[in-house]
XYZ file of C-alpha atoms in Angstrom:
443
model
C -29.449 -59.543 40.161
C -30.692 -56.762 38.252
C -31.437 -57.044 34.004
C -28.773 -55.713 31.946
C -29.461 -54.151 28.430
C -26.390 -53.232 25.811
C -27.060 -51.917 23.168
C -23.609 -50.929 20.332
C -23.228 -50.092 16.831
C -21.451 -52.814 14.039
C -17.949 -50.726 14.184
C -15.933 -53.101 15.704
C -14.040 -51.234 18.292
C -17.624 -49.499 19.764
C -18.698 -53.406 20.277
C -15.876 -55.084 21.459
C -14.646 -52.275 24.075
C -17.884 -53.093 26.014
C -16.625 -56.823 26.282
C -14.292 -56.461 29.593
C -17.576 -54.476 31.333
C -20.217 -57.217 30.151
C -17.805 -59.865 30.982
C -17.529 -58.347 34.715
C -21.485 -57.910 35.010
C -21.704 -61.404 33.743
C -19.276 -62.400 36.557
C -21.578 -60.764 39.495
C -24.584 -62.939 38.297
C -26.094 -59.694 36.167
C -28.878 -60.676 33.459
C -27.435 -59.128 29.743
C -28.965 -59.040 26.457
C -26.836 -57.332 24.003
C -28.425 -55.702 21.102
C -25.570 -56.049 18.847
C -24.419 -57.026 15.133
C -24.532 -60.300 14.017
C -20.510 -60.257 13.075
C -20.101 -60.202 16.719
C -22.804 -62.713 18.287
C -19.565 -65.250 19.114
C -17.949 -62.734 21.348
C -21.359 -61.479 23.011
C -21.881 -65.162 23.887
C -18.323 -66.044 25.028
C -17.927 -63.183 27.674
C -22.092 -64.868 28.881
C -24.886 -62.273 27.463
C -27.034 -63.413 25.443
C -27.298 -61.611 21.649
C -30.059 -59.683 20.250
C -30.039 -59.473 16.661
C -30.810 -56.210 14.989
C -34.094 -56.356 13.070
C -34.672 -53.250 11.078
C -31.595 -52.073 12.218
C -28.949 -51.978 9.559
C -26.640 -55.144 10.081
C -23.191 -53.718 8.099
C -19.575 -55.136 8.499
C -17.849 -52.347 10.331
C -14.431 -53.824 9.069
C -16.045 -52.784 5.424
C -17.115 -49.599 6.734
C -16.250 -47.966 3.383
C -17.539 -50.452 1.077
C -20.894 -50.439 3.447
C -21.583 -46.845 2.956
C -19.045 -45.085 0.054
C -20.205 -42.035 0.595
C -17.758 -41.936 3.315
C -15.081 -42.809 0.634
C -12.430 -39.565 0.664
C -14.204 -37.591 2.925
C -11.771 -36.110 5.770
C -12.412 -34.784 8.674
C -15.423 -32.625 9.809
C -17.031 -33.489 6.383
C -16.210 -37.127 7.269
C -17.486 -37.125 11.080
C -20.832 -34.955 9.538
C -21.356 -37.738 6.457
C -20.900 -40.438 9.089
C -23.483 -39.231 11.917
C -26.517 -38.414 9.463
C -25.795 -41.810 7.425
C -24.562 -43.890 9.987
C -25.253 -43.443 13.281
C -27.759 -40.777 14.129
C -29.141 -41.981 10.801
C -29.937 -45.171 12.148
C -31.524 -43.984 15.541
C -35.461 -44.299 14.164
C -34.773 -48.234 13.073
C -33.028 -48.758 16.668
C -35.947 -47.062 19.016
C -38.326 -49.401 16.982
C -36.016 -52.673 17.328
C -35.359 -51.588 21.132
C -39.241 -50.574 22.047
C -39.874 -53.941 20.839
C -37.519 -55.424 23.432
C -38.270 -53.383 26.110
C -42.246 -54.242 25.701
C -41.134 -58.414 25.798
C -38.645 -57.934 28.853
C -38.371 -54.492 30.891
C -34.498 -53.697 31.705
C -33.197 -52.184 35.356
C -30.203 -49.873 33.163
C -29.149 -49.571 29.789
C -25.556 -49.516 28.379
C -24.320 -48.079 25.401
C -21.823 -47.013 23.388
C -21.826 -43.227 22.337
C -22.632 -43.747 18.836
C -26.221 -45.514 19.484
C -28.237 -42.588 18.905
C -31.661 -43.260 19.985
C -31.030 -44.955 23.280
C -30.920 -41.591 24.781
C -34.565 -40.923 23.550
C -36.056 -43.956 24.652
C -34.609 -43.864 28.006
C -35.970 -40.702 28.733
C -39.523 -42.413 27.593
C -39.109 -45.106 29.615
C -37.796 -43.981 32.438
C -35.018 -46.103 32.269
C -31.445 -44.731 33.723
C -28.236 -45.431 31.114
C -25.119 -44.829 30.183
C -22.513 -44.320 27.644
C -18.994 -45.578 26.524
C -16.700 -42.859 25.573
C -14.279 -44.269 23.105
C -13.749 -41.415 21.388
C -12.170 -37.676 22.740
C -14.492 -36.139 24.557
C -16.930 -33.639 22.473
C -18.263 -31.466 24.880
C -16.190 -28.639 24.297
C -17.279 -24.976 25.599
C -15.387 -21.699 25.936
C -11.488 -22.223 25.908
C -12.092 -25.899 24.691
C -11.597 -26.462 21.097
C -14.816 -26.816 19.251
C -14.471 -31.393 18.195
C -13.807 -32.119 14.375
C -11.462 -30.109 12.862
C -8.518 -31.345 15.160
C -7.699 -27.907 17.064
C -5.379 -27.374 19.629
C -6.114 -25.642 23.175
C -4.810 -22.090 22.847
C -4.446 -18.865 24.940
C -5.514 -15.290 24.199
C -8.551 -13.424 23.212
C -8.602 -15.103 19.923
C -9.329 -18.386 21.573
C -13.103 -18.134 22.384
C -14.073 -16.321 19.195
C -12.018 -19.342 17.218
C -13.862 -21.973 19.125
C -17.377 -20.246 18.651
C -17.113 -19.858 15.397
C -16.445 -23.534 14.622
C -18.641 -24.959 17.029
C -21.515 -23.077 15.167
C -20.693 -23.825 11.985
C -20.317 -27.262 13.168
C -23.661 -27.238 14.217
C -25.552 -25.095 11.331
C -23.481 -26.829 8.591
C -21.282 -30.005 9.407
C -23.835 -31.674 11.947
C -26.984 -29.608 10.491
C -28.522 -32.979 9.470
C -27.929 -35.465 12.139
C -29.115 -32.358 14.173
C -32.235 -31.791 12.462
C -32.613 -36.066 12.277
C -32.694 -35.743 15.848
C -34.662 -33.068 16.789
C -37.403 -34.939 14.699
C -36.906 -38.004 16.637
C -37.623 -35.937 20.145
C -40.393 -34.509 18.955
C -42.028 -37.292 17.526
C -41.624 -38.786 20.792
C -43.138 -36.743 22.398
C -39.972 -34.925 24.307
C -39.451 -31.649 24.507
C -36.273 -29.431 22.808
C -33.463 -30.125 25.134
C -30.668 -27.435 23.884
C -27.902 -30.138 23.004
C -26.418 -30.912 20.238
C -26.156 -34.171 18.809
C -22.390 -34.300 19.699
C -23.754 -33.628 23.309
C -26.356 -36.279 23.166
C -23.412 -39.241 23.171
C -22.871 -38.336 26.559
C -25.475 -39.438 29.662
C -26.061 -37.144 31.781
C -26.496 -39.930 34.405
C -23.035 -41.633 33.873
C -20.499 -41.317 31.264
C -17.976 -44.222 31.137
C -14.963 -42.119 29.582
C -11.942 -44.875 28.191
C -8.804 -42.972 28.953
C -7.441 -40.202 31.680
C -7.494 -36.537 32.203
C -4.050 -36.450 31.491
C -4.984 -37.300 27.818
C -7.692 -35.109 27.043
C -8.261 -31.165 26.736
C -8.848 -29.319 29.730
C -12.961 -28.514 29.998
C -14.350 -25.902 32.122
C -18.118 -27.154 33.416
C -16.899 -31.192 32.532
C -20.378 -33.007 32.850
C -20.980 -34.416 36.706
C -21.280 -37.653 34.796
C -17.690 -38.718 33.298
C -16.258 -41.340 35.212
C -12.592 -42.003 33.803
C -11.888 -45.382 33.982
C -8.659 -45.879 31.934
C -8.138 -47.715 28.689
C -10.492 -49.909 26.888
C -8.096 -53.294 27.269
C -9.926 -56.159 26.234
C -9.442 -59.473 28.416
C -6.451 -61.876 27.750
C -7.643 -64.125 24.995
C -7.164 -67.594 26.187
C -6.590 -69.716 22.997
C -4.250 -67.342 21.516
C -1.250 -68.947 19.421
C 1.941 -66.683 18.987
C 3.538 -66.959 15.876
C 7.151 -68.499 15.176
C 9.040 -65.621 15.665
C 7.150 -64.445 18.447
C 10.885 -64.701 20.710
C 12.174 -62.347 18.372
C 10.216 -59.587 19.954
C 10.214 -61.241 23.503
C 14.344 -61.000 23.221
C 15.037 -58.541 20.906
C 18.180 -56.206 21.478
C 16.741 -53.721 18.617
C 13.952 -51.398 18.860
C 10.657 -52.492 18.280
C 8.561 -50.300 15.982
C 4.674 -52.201 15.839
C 2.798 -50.623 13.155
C -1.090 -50.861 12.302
C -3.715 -49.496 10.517
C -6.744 -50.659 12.763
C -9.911 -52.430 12.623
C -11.387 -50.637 9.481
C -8.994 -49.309 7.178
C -7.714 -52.322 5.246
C -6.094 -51.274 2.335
C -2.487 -51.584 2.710
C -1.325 -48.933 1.044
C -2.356 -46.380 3.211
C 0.134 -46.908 6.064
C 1.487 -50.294 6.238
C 3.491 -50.399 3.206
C 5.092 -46.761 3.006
C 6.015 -48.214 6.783
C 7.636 -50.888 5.744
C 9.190 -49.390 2.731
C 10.058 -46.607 5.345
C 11.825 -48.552 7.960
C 13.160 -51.727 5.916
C 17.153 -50.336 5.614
C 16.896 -49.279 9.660
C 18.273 -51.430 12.732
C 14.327 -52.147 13.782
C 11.959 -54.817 14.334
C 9.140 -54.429 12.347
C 5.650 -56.479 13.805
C 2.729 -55.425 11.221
C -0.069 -56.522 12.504
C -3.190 -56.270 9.471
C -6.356 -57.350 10.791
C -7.953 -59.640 8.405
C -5.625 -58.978 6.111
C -2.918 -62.337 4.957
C 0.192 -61.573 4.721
C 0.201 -63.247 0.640
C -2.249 -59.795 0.156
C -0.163 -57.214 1.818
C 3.200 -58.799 -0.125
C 1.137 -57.903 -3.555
C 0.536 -54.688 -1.639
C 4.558 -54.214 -1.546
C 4.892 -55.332 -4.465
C 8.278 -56.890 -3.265
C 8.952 -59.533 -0.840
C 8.821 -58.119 2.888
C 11.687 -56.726 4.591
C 13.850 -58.971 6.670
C 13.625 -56.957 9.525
C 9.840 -57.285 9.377
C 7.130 -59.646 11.058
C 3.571 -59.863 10.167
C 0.953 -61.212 11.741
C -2.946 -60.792 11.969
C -3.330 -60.645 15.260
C -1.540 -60.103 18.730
C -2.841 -59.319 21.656
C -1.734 -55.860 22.488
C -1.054 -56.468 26.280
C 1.562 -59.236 25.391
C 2.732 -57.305 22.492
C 3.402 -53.701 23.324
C 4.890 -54.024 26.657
C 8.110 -54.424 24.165
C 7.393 -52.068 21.956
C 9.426 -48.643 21.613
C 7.556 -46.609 18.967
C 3.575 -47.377 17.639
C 2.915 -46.242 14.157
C -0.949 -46.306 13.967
C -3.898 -44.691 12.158
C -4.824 -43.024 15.627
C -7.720 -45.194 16.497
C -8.818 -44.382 19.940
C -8.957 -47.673 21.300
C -5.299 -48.629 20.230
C -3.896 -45.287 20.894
C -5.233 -45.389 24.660
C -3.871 -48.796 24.992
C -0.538 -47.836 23.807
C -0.426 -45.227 26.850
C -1.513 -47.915 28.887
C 1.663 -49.333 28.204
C 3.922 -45.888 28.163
C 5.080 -46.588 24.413
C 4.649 -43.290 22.368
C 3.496 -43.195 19.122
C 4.037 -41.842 15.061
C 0.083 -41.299 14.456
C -0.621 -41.214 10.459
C -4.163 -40.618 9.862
C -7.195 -38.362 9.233
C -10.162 -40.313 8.282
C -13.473 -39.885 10.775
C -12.024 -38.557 14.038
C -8.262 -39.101 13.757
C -7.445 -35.660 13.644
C -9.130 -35.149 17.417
C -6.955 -38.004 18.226
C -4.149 -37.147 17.014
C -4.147 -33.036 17.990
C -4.423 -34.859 21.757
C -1.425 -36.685 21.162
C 0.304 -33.700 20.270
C -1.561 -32.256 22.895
C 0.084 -34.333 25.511
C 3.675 -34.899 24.117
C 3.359 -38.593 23.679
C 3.598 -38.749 19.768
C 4.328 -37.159 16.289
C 1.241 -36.444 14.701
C 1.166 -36.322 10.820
C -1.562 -34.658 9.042
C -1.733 -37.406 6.378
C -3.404 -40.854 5.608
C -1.113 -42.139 3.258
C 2.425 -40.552 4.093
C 6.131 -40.740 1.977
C 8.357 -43.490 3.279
C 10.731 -40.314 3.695
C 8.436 -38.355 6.138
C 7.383 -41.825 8.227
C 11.143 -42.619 8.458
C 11.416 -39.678 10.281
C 8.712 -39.308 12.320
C 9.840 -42.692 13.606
C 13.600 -41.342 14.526
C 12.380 -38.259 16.084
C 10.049 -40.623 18.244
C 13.011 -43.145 18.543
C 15.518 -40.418 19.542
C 13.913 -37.895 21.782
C 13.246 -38.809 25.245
C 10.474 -36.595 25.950
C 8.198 -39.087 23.987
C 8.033 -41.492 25.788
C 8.842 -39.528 29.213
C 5.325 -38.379 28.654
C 3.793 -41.791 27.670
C 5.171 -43.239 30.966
C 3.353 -40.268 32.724
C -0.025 -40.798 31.223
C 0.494 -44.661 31.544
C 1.221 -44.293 35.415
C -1.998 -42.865 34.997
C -3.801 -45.371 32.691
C -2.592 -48.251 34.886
C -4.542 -47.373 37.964
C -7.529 -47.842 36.309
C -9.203 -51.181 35.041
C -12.076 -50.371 32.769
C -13.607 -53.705 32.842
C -13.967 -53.680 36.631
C -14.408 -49.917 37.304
C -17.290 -49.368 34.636
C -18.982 -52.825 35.956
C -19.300 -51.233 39.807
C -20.589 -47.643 38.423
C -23.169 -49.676 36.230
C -24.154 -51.399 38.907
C -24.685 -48.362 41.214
C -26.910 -46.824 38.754
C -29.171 -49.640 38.765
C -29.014 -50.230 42.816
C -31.928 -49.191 44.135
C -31.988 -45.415 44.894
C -30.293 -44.727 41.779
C -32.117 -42.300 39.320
C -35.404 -43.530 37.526
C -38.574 -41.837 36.017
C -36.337 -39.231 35.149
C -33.071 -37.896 33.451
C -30.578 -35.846 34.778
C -32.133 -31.626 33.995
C -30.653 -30.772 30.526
C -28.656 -27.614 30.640
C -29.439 -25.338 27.241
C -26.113 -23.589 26.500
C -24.922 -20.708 23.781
């Protein structure tokens, strides 16, 4: 039995994708403490790790991510992904080596587990001599020579233009969009005692020991010199919930001889307004079945939203589990949130992908990237343009052809079980201690 440490930021998708790992450790008799958010103490405890509160740790509600920190409030992208790293994330790392020193003092750990965005862990690994790794529920950041530089939501292109384009932005992502999470942690290091290491702090999220990545080649960029440490291991499914009730018209979608168009705006984008309404407003005259699903939204709010009664061809619901849900599903429309657009593949269903808040424009260049999706370079898009975005996706084949083919390839993969045995080999005797993986300094 070896001791387990997890530590993951208050977003909710960064917390609850480690659940199907944890709850597969958990299984094999592992130890975990999870250094985690209060909001989410209930599911820590019901997959059998025990919580660790945060103590001078910011405790936010990642659902109110906006209202936590408004700075963040109409910011798009590499301006949003900079403001959201020095504030958030890398801006928290100082609090979270003191909370975590503090733990690891009380109760040594055999490995450590993270999610990318826990800036800090890295550091006090590397004092401690303690092997980790990370969660990749994001694209993958390391980008170098023909890969495009991450923020601004390039695609891969050819020609001699290519490496001067990428260059150019991935400096000026690091001397101007990054410069301050950079320069955050460079402090940290060297107040730690640990020398310069070369990376940048979009480099950092990645171990160098073992780098849990939740999707498949087939949906990311192609990366000369790909770290030794990604392990793809699929989509981030959570488990079946077991006390899940479907709703009335739940054998509507079960049965239904129309296409079925599931729309959502994710886990921290509530307002309305942004997607769900021009979507139903969109697709309310069309021979669809609309299931909204809002989050913590009720359905009384998002009707005041409309500011009409909903559509009849529409269903809304808080909650469904997405493996019971969008194996009948024809077209997603979605914000792009990595987690949901992964398990979409999963499932082959293509998607309409309306969004460019924090890194939905890397999410969405991938899905034009791969042919699984209509991108739109818009948060809050005309009921005209959605309407048909959601025909094209409806109509043309090669959408979902190319869903199928990355969710042949999601499907052999279960990330719960498959990041569970890697953790466990990198605590198994033999594994790496004392020392990290050499860091590689590159132009």
């Amino acid at each position: 039995m070896s001791r387990v440490l997890v530590v993951t930021v208050p977003v909710p998708a960064h917390t609850r994708n480690a659940l199907p790992i944890v709850a597969r450790l958990v299984e094999r008799g592992h130890e975990v403490a999870w250094f985690a958010s209060r909001h989410f103490h209930d599911d820590v405890e019901a997959v059998g790790a025990t919580p660790v509160p945060y103590g001078r740790t910011r405790d936010f509600d990642g659902e109110r991510l906006l209202e936590e920190f408004p700075q963040l409030a109409g910011l798009r992208g590499p301006r949003a992904i900079g403001r959201a790293y020095a504030d958030v994330f890398v801006g928290e790392a100082r609090n979270r080596i003191a909370d975590l020193s503090a733990l690891l003092a009380e109760q040594p750990v055999d490995v450590i587990l993270c999610d990318g965005l826990s800036y800090g862990v890295s550091l006090l690994a590397e004092v401690h001599g303690v092997p980790y790794a990370t969660i990749g529920d994001g694209p993958i950041a390391h980008a170098h020579g023909p890969t495009p530089a991450f923020g601004p939501g390039f695609q891969p292109m050819s020609g001699p233009l290519s490496r001067l384009r990428n260059h150019a932005v991935r400096t000026a992502t690091r001397r101007w969009i990054l410069a301050q999470a950079q320069a955050t942690h460079d402090a940290l290091r060297a107040d730690l005692g640990l020398a310069p290491d070369g990376r940048s702090v979009l480099e950092v999220s990645m171990s160098p020991l073992l780098h849990l990545q939740g999707c498949t080649p087939s949906f990311e960029y192609p990366t000369p010199n790909m770290p030794a440490s990604v392990r793809w291991i699929g989509a981030l499914r959570p488990d079946p919930p077991a006390n899940w009730m479907p709703p009335p018209w739940w054998d509507e979608v079960l049965t239904s001889r129309r296409p079925v168009v599931h729309v959502t705006q994710g886990s921290i984008r509530p307002d309305m307004r942004e997607l769900v309404v021009p979507a139903l407003r969109a697709l309310a005259d069309e021979d669809v079945l609309v299931v909204v699903t809002t989050g913590r939204v009720a359905e009384p709010d998002l009707v005041a939203a409309l500011g009409a009664p909903l559509p009849a061809n529409a269903r809304v619901c808080e909650f469904v589990p997405y493996d019971l849900l969008l194996p009948h599903v024809d077209v997603c429309v979605a914000n792009g949130g990595f987690t949901g657009v992964t398990t979409a593949l999963h499932h082959g269903v293509p998607l309409v992908q309306v969004g460019s808040t924090e890194e939905k424009a890397e999410i969405g260049a991938r899905i034009r990237w791969s042919g699984v999706g209509v991108r739109m370079r818009t948060t809050s898009p005309s009921p005209r343009r959605l309407r048909a975005a959601v025909r094209r996706v409806l109509h043309d084949p090669g959408y979902r052809a190319a869903a199928q083919r990355i969710g042949v390839e999601m499907r052999s993969h279960d990330a719960g079980r498959e990041g569970a045995d890697l953790v466990e080999r990198l605590c198994a005797p033999g594994a790496a201690r004392g020392a990290l993986a050499p860091t590689v300094t590159r132009q």
